[in-house]
XYZ file of C-alpha atoms in Angstrom:
459
model
C -33.453 -18.586 -83.109
C -35.679 -15.537 -82.633
C -34.179 -12.158 -81.817
C -35.441 -10.300 -78.731
C -36.315 -6.613 -78.877
C -36.501 -4.779 -75.543
C -38.137 -1.354 -75.382
C -37.054 0.795 -72.456
C -33.796 1.532 -70.668
C -35.125 2.055 -67.148
C -34.948 -0.887 -64.754
C -37.044 -3.674 -66.268
C -35.597 -3.219 -69.760
C -31.887 -3.576 -68.916
C -32.683 -6.482 -66.579
C -34.611 -8.259 -69.345
C -31.912 -7.534 -71.924
C -29.023 -8.723 -69.742
C -30.969 -11.829 -68.705
C -31.870 -12.844 -72.260
C -28.367 -12.125 -73.555
C -26.839 -14.280 -70.810
C -29.017 -17.119 -72.118
C -27.590 -16.835 -75.613
C -30.139 -14.533 -77.243
C -29.371 -11.631 -79.583
C -30.988 -8.544 -78.065
C -31.787 -5.068 -79.343
C -32.324 -2.607 -76.478
C -34.217 0.567 -77.407
C -34.196 3.754 -75.337
C -35.853 6.987 -76.488
C -33.852 9.267 -74.150
C -30.858 10.406 -76.172
C -28.608 13.273 -77.202
C -29.885 15.379 -80.105
C -27.664 18.142 -81.503
C -25.595 18.049 -78.346
C -28.595 18.393 -76.030
C -30.338 15.639 -74.024
C -33.839 14.631 -75.127
C -35.522 13.611 -71.853
C -38.905 12.864 -70.300
C -40.574 15.248 -67.800
C -39.239 13.179 -64.870
C -35.771 12.072 -66.011
C -32.651 14.171 -65.594
C -30.221 12.021 -67.585
C -30.083 9.677 -70.564
C -28.522 6.940 -68.421
C -29.841 3.396 -68.047
C -31.549 2.556 -64.769
C -32.034 6.161 -63.636
C -33.905 6.188 -60.322
C -36.245 9.152 -60.578
C -37.908 8.917 -57.159
C -36.104 7.638 -54.064
C -32.904 5.579 -54.109
C -34.281 2.755 -51.950
C -35.079 -0.793 -53.058
C -36.831 -1.352 -49.742
C -36.279 -3.653 -46.805
C -33.454 -6.126 -46.372
C -34.835 -7.349 -43.040
C -35.143 -11.155 -43.187
C -38.623 -12.589 -43.643
C -40.191 -9.422 -44.995
C -41.929 -9.472 -48.372
C -39.420 -7.105 -50.118
C -36.527 -9.170 -48.725
C -38.130 -12.378 -50.005
C -38.564 -10.969 -53.501
C -34.926 -9.880 -53.640
C -33.742 -13.239 -52.289
C -35.568 -15.054 -55.081
C -34.104 -12.645 -57.616
C -30.593 -13.151 -56.260
C -31.028 -16.917 -56.558
C -32.143 -16.426 -60.176
C -29.041 -14.369 -60.906
C -30.668 -10.954 -61.293
C -28.116 -8.650 -62.881
C -29.512 -5.377 -61.513
C -29.983 -6.632 -57.951
C -26.320 -7.681 -57.987
C -25.391 -4.163 -59.140
C -27.637 -2.659 -56.465
C -25.788 -4.720 -53.855
C -22.482 -3.488 -55.284
C -23.517 0.183 -55.052
C -25.372 0.057 -51.730
C -25.179 3.029 -49.371
C -25.845 2.805 -45.613
C -29.626 2.915 -45.095
C -30.406 0.975 -41.934
C -32.344 -2.155 -42.810
C -33.091 -1.042 -46.390
C -31.187 -1.588 -49.638
C -30.497 1.924 -50.947
C -28.058 2.671 -53.744
C -25.796 5.406 -55.000
C -28.006 6.160 -57.988
C -25.224 7.619 -60.177
C -22.898 4.661 -59.604
C -25.804 2.237 -60.062
C -26.596 3.675 -63.509
C -22.912 3.680 -64.457
C -22.501 -0.021 -63.653
C -25.652 -0.908 -65.592
C -24.237 0.881 -68.634
C -20.927 -0.972 -68.212
C -22.704 -4.332 -67.982
C -24.706 -3.634 -71.140
C -21.638 -2.398 -73.012
C -19.701 -5.511 -71.985
C -22.391 -7.863 -73.359
C -21.661 -8.531 -77.069
C -25.169 -9.903 -77.664
C -26.832 -6.579 -76.778
C -27.121 -3.824 -79.369
C -28.274 -0.460 -77.962
C -30.475 1.644 -80.233
C -31.177 5.209 -79.081
C -34.470 6.000 -80.773
C -38.182 6.075 -80.002
C -40.312 3.038 -80.848
C -43.745 4.252 -81.936
C -45.506 1.031 -82.916
C -45.396 -2.685 -82.154
C -45.522 -4.365 -85.521
C -45.359 -8.148 -85.878
C -42.246 -9.971 -87.065
C -42.133 -13.788 -86.975
C -38.427 -13.674 -86.122
C -38.711 -11.219 -83.224
C -40.032 -11.368 -79.662
C -40.663 -7.976 -78.054
C -40.509 -7.013 -74.381
C -42.276 -3.710 -73.729
C -40.632 -2.148 -70.682
C -41.207 1.469 -71.675
C -42.075 2.506 -68.136
C -44.493 4.971 -66.580
C -43.562 7.690 -69.063
C -44.210 5.721 -72.239
C -44.315 8.146 -75.177
C -47.664 9.289 -76.505
C -47.157 7.524 -79.839
C -46.267 4.167 -78.296
C -49.023 4.557 -75.706
C -51.576 4.953 -78.483
C -50.327 1.837 -80.235
C -50.404 -0.169 -76.996
C -53.967 1.029 -76.357
C -54.899 -0.057 -79.877
C -53.409 -3.512 -79.364
C -54.731 -4.213 -75.891
C -58.365 -3.584 -76.709
C -58.814 -2.746 -73.020
C -58.890 0.488 -71.077
C -55.455 2.066 -71.061
C -55.051 3.510 -67.611
C -52.904 6.242 -66.118
C -52.200 7.548 -62.645
C -49.762 10.111 -61.339
C -46.584 9.349 -59.406
C -44.375 11.682 -57.410
C -40.725 12.474 -56.672
C -39.253 13.403 -53.279
C -37.030 16.481 -52.763
C -33.252 16.185 -52.325
C -31.244 18.480 -50.023
C -27.540 19.415 -49.981
C -26.061 17.742 -46.883
C -23.798 20.706 -46.104
C -26.821 22.971 -45.641
C -28.479 20.818 -42.954
C -28.178 22.268 -39.443
C -26.753 19.189 -37.707
C -27.238 20.758 -34.264
C -31.003 20.436 -34.687
C -31.145 16.838 -35.946
C -29.920 13.389 -34.926
C -28.959 10.082 -36.505
C -31.104 7.052 -35.678
C -32.741 3.960 -37.134
C -36.288 3.134 -36.104
C -36.263 0.923 -33.002
C -32.437 0.931 -33.356
C -32.981 -1.622 -36.125
C -29.918 -1.679 -38.351
C -27.328 1.070 -38.360
C -28.262 4.676 -37.565
C -28.009 5.938 -41.134
C -31.036 8.231 -41.273
C -30.986 11.894 -40.307
C -34.048 12.635 -38.175
C -35.562 16.118 -37.967
C -37.701 16.165 -34.793
C -40.764 18.377 -34.408
C -42.630 19.539 -31.357
C -46.401 19.676 -31.500
C -46.266 23.423 -32.098
C -43.714 23.088 -34.918
C -45.804 20.345 -36.501
C -48.969 22.480 -36.418
C -47.175 25.386 -38.103
C -45.732 23.058 -40.759
C -49.098 21.376 -41.371
C -50.917 24.684 -41.818
C -48.303 25.915 -44.292
C -48.467 22.636 -46.198
C -52.236 22.479 -46.672
C -52.437 26.154 -47.701
C -49.485 26.051 -50.126
C -50.211 26.540 -53.823
C -50.093 23.465 -56.039
C -48.113 23.397 -59.260
C -50.254 23.734 -62.387
C -53.410 23.218 -60.344
C -55.796 22.761 -63.285
C -53.746 19.929 -64.773
C -53.983 17.823 -61.622
C -57.703 18.186 -60.938
C -58.428 14.805 -62.499
C -55.197 13.095 -61.467
C -55.574 9.526 -60.219
C -52.846 9.031 -57.621
C -51.464 5.657 -56.614
C -52.580 5.191 -53.006
C -49.127 4.059 -51.911
C -47.408 7.183 -53.241
C -49.711 10.070 -52.395
C -48.315 13.625 -52.279
C -47.850 14.818 -48.695
C -50.283 17.697 -49.131
C -53.021 15.232 -50.159
C -52.270 13.126 -47.079
C -52.281 16.220 -44.859
C -55.788 17.149 -45.976
C -57.104 13.791 -44.769
C -56.663 14.847 -41.148
C -54.192 16.553 -38.799
C -52.604 13.284 -37.655
C -52.381 11.529 -41.025
C -48.748 12.538 -41.593
C -47.839 11.611 -38.003
C -49.053 8.081 -38.703
C -47.484 8.080 -42.162
C -44.199 9.523 -43.483
C -43.657 11.618 -40.325
C -44.251 8.771 -37.878
C -42.006 9.280 -34.808
C -42.564 5.843 -33.253
C -39.265 4.067 -32.513
C -37.203 7.203 -33.180
C -36.347 8.373 -29.679
C -34.198 11.490 -29.643
C -30.923 10.458 -27.886
C -30.377 14.036 -26.748
C -33.632 14.219 -24.781
C -34.500 10.571 -24.267
C -38.004 11.343 -25.577
C -39.954 10.533 -28.719
C -40.760 13.681 -30.749
C -44.289 14.626 -31.778
C -43.338 14.067 -35.438
C -40.164 13.301 -37.392
C -38.984 13.942 -40.944
C -36.395 11.373 -42.040
C -33.602 12.039 -44.523
C -31.884 9.182 -46.367
C -28.468 9.231 -48.071
C -28.469 9.680 -51.833
C -24.935 8.382 -52.402
C -21.847 6.961 -50.711
C -20.310 10.416 -50.403
C -23.298 11.367 -48.225
C -23.273 14.841 -49.763
C -27.022 14.797 -50.415
C -30.115 13.364 -48.742
C -33.698 12.807 -49.881
C -36.739 13.533 -47.715
C -38.311 10.111 -47.192
C -41.946 9.968 -48.269
C -42.090 13.711 -49.056
C -43.230 13.521 -52.665
C -45.424 16.489 -53.550
C -46.595 18.667 -56.418
C -46.364 22.131 -54.902
C -44.840 25.048 -56.759
C -41.080 25.188 -56.231
C -41.259 28.494 -54.374
C -43.942 27.089 -52.085
C -41.849 23.987 -51.435
C -38.896 26.115 -50.423
C -41.000 27.975 -47.840
C -42.780 24.896 -46.454
C -39.785 22.551 -46.305
C -37.620 25.143 -44.546
C -40.085 24.977 -41.651
C -38.638 21.531 -40.897
C -36.133 21.731 -37.999
C -32.615 21.549 -39.378
C -33.638 22.626 -42.883
C -34.154 26.340 -42.165
C -31.282 27.264 -44.502
C -31.345 24.171 -46.681
C -30.293 24.214 -50.313
C -32.522 21.909 -52.343
C -30.777 20.111 -55.200
C -34.133 18.908 -56.502
C -37.669 19.804 -55.526
C -40.567 17.396 -55.414
C -42.334 16.740 -58.703
C -45.244 14.810 -60.110
C -45.313 12.871 -63.355
C -47.606 10.667 -65.379
C -47.460 6.930 -64.717
C -48.994 4.848 -67.489
C -49.904 1.181 -67.187
C -52.082 -1.387 -68.932
C -55.021 -3.276 -67.490
C -52.880 -6.390 -67.115
C -55.577 -8.793 -65.836
C -57.375 -8.309 -69.146
C -54.251 -8.328 -71.281
C -51.481 -10.625 -69.965
C -51.036 -14.333 -69.248
C -48.918 -15.740 -66.414
C -45.752 -15.578 -68.546
C -46.262 -11.823 -69.004
C -47.284 -12.343 -72.636
C -50.106 -10.516 -74.310
C -52.959 -13.000 -74.662
C -53.745 -11.956 -78.211
C -50.116 -11.366 -79.260
C -47.874 -14.024 -77.657
C -44.821 -12.429 -79.278
C -45.317 -9.400 -76.983
C -44.234 -9.354 -73.332
C -44.772 -6.533 -70.839
C -42.510 -5.749 -67.876
C -41.898 -2.943 -65.424
C -44.390 -0.351 -64.267
C -46.333 -0.409 -67.510
C -47.280 -4.008 -66.648
C -48.907 -2.981 -63.380
C -46.159 -3.590 -60.841
C -45.170 -0.715 -58.568
C -41.680 -0.083 -57.241
C -38.071 -0.437 -58.283
C -37.553 -4.008 -57.096
C -40.860 -5.163 -58.547
C -39.982 -3.591 -61.908
C -36.619 -5.360 -61.979
C -38.361 -8.603 -60.988
C -40.795 -8.411 -63.884
C -37.921 -7.621 -66.248
C -36.056 -10.671 -64.962
C -39.055 -12.934 -65.607
C -39.792 -11.431 -69.020
C -36.164 -11.973 -70.010
C -36.232 -15.582 -68.811
C -39.553 -16.366 -70.461
C -38.679 -14.688 -73.767
C -35.298 -16.440 -73.878
C -36.958 -19.813 -73.284
C -39.397 -19.252 -76.143
C -36.607 -17.973 -78.404
C -34.889 -21.326 -77.827
C -38.034 -23.282 -78.634
C -38.982 -24.046 -75.029
C -42.304 -23.359 -73.316
C -41.332 -21.731 -70.016
C -42.781 -22.999 -66.764
C -44.452 -20.175 -64.827
C -43.042 -19.294 -61.422
C -44.972 -21.042 -58.617
C -47.815 -19.183 -56.959
C -46.184 -19.730 -53.533
C -43.168 -17.598 -54.461
C -42.946 -13.824 -54.250
C -42.246 -13.655 -57.991
C -45.220 -15.877 -58.747
C -47.483 -13.962 -56.381
C -46.600 -10.656 -58.011
C -47.393 -12.027 -61.467
C -50.552 -13.677 -60.138
C -51.787 -10.311 -58.889
C -51.204 -8.346 -62.075
C -52.689 -11.077 -64.279
C -55.635 -12.224 -62.135
C -56.766 -9.255 -60.055
C -60.231 -7.809 -60.540
C -59.718 -5.700 -63.662
C -62.401 -3.226 -62.571
C -60.532 -2.470 -59.346
C -56.986 -2.971 -60.669
C -54.234 -0.725 -59.319
C -50.457 -1.225 -59.474
C -49.048 -3.112 -56.500
C -45.865 -3.517 -54.511
C -44.939 -6.934 -53.135
C -46.635 -7.543 -49.779
C -47.613 -10.581 -47.764
C -51.200 -9.901 -48.830
C -50.235 -11.054 -52.341
C -48.598 -14.280 -51.136
C -50.492 -17.503 -50.544
C -51.488 -17.559 -46.846
C -50.656 -20.473 -44.595
C -53.323 -23.110 -44.137
C -55.992 -22.142 -41.621
C -54.975 -24.884 -39.189
C -51.383 -23.622 -39.176
C -52.511 -20.018 -38.722
C -54.535 -21.030 -35.668
C -51.562 -22.823 -34.138
C -49.018 -20.085 -34.927
C -50.244 -16.813 -33.462
C -47.025 -14.824 -33.814
C -47.093 -12.793 -37.043
C -43.298 -12.791 -37.459
C -43.200 -16.572 -37.176
C -45.990 -16.906 -39.748
C -44.076 -14.621 -42.103
C -40.948 -16.716 -41.591
C -42.902 -19.840 -42.516
C -44.359 -18.187 -45.632
C -40.861 -17.117 -46.710
C -39.420 -20.563 -46.067
C -42.175 -22.158 -48.136
C -41.683 -19.601 -50.918
C -37.935 -20.167 -51.174
C -38.422 -23.933 -51.238
C -40.928 -23.579 -54.086
C -38.605 -21.189 -55.899
C -35.636 -23.553 -55.624
C -37.689 -26.372 -57.163
C -38.813 -24.178 -60.057
C -35.336 -22.761 -60.622
C -33.774 -26.213 -60.711
C -36.240 -27.170 -63.445
C -35.580 -23.951 -65.340
C -31.808 -24.454 -65.215
C -32.274 -27.952 -66.586
C -34.007 -26.382 -69.577
C -31.197 -23.836 -69.828
C -28.607 -26.579 -70.090
C -30.562 -28.027 -73.017
C -30.559 -24.621 -74.740
C -26.789 -24.403 -74.446
C -26.395 -27.871 -75.987
C -28.582 -26.717 -78.881
C -26.487 -23.568 -79.243
C -23.275 -25.613 -79.384
C -24.778 -27.915 -82.030
C -25.649 -24.917 -84.178
């Protein structure tokens, strides 16, 4: 049976490794972040050498039934996703979202890997993807793939090797928030009131906006040619698109009535818990690439944060990915090198949950092939299948990483859409159809799995 090599200890890599190991495969898990002479060797965005470090927010998005992120997680739970189970175990209150205590989440991932005898962890950088007839490789090296490995991937793909820039939101010490100026609420009272809301009047918003758009960017020359992902734009870029852009984006006040006044503020900045201790909060959607000193001045204009202590300022980092529609098939294999799989953000998915999802599929598919089986691709009607369909069949000239949305899922038939006018009901029907398709595929996959285990016992 072929060995499986997994490159990357972020989210997709550990998910792929744990999945393949659970199916009887011997796995080598490589991670380049490590301790050297007593000091951590890190990337520009990471702060630890831990598995599954969440470098941006701590949210795995909505848990509201019949939303696209909920559907994706439901399919993953049914497939036995290891990391989604650990996310559930380390969840912190976050209204209708699944947010985790990021330190505890990483700790449990490390424990799960350490407890799996079929996984061998190797702390070193992989610089090239040579061929070995006895090895299948899953590249899950993430958005900060090393320069050496990036060059080798570019050589192998024969297609344009793309890069855009991603951002990190600031984190504030909870004890330094002026609680007299803020209030707890969930939008539309949906879920529990776990978010701190910093309300702004029109005058306060105008002052904040002016300071934001005139603040000095960090290393300005380096970012002149940066290609940002549209779904994760720095707030100062959004602000320059118009005075109301932030009010209709990350500072949207709709559904966040201030219980003290009974009125909806002009704008709101939301803070979300970082951990179960609730001793730190991140500023939702406030990724930026301003100089740290500038951030301190601008962010302290937010009501309640006048004397805030920031545990981490916003940052920007490179996010590398391949042109997947040109490179990958629907089992996440490289078309010209079927021994190579790609998963995580380097494969063209965007977001924590989506990265774990691709790692889950890569682990399942690689394990099937290692056992001599040709894996059946996830159905197009499912969220998993729709995500893979996008990254492998999108227009390569216009390709950008994507989160899971209903736009990626197969729409209902036109006749049904005409009869069912209510959007929520249509989404419910799409989710119901997706889960039915998933259950059929999973039943078939598990039948294959039982055959693998018989083969293992015979050996």
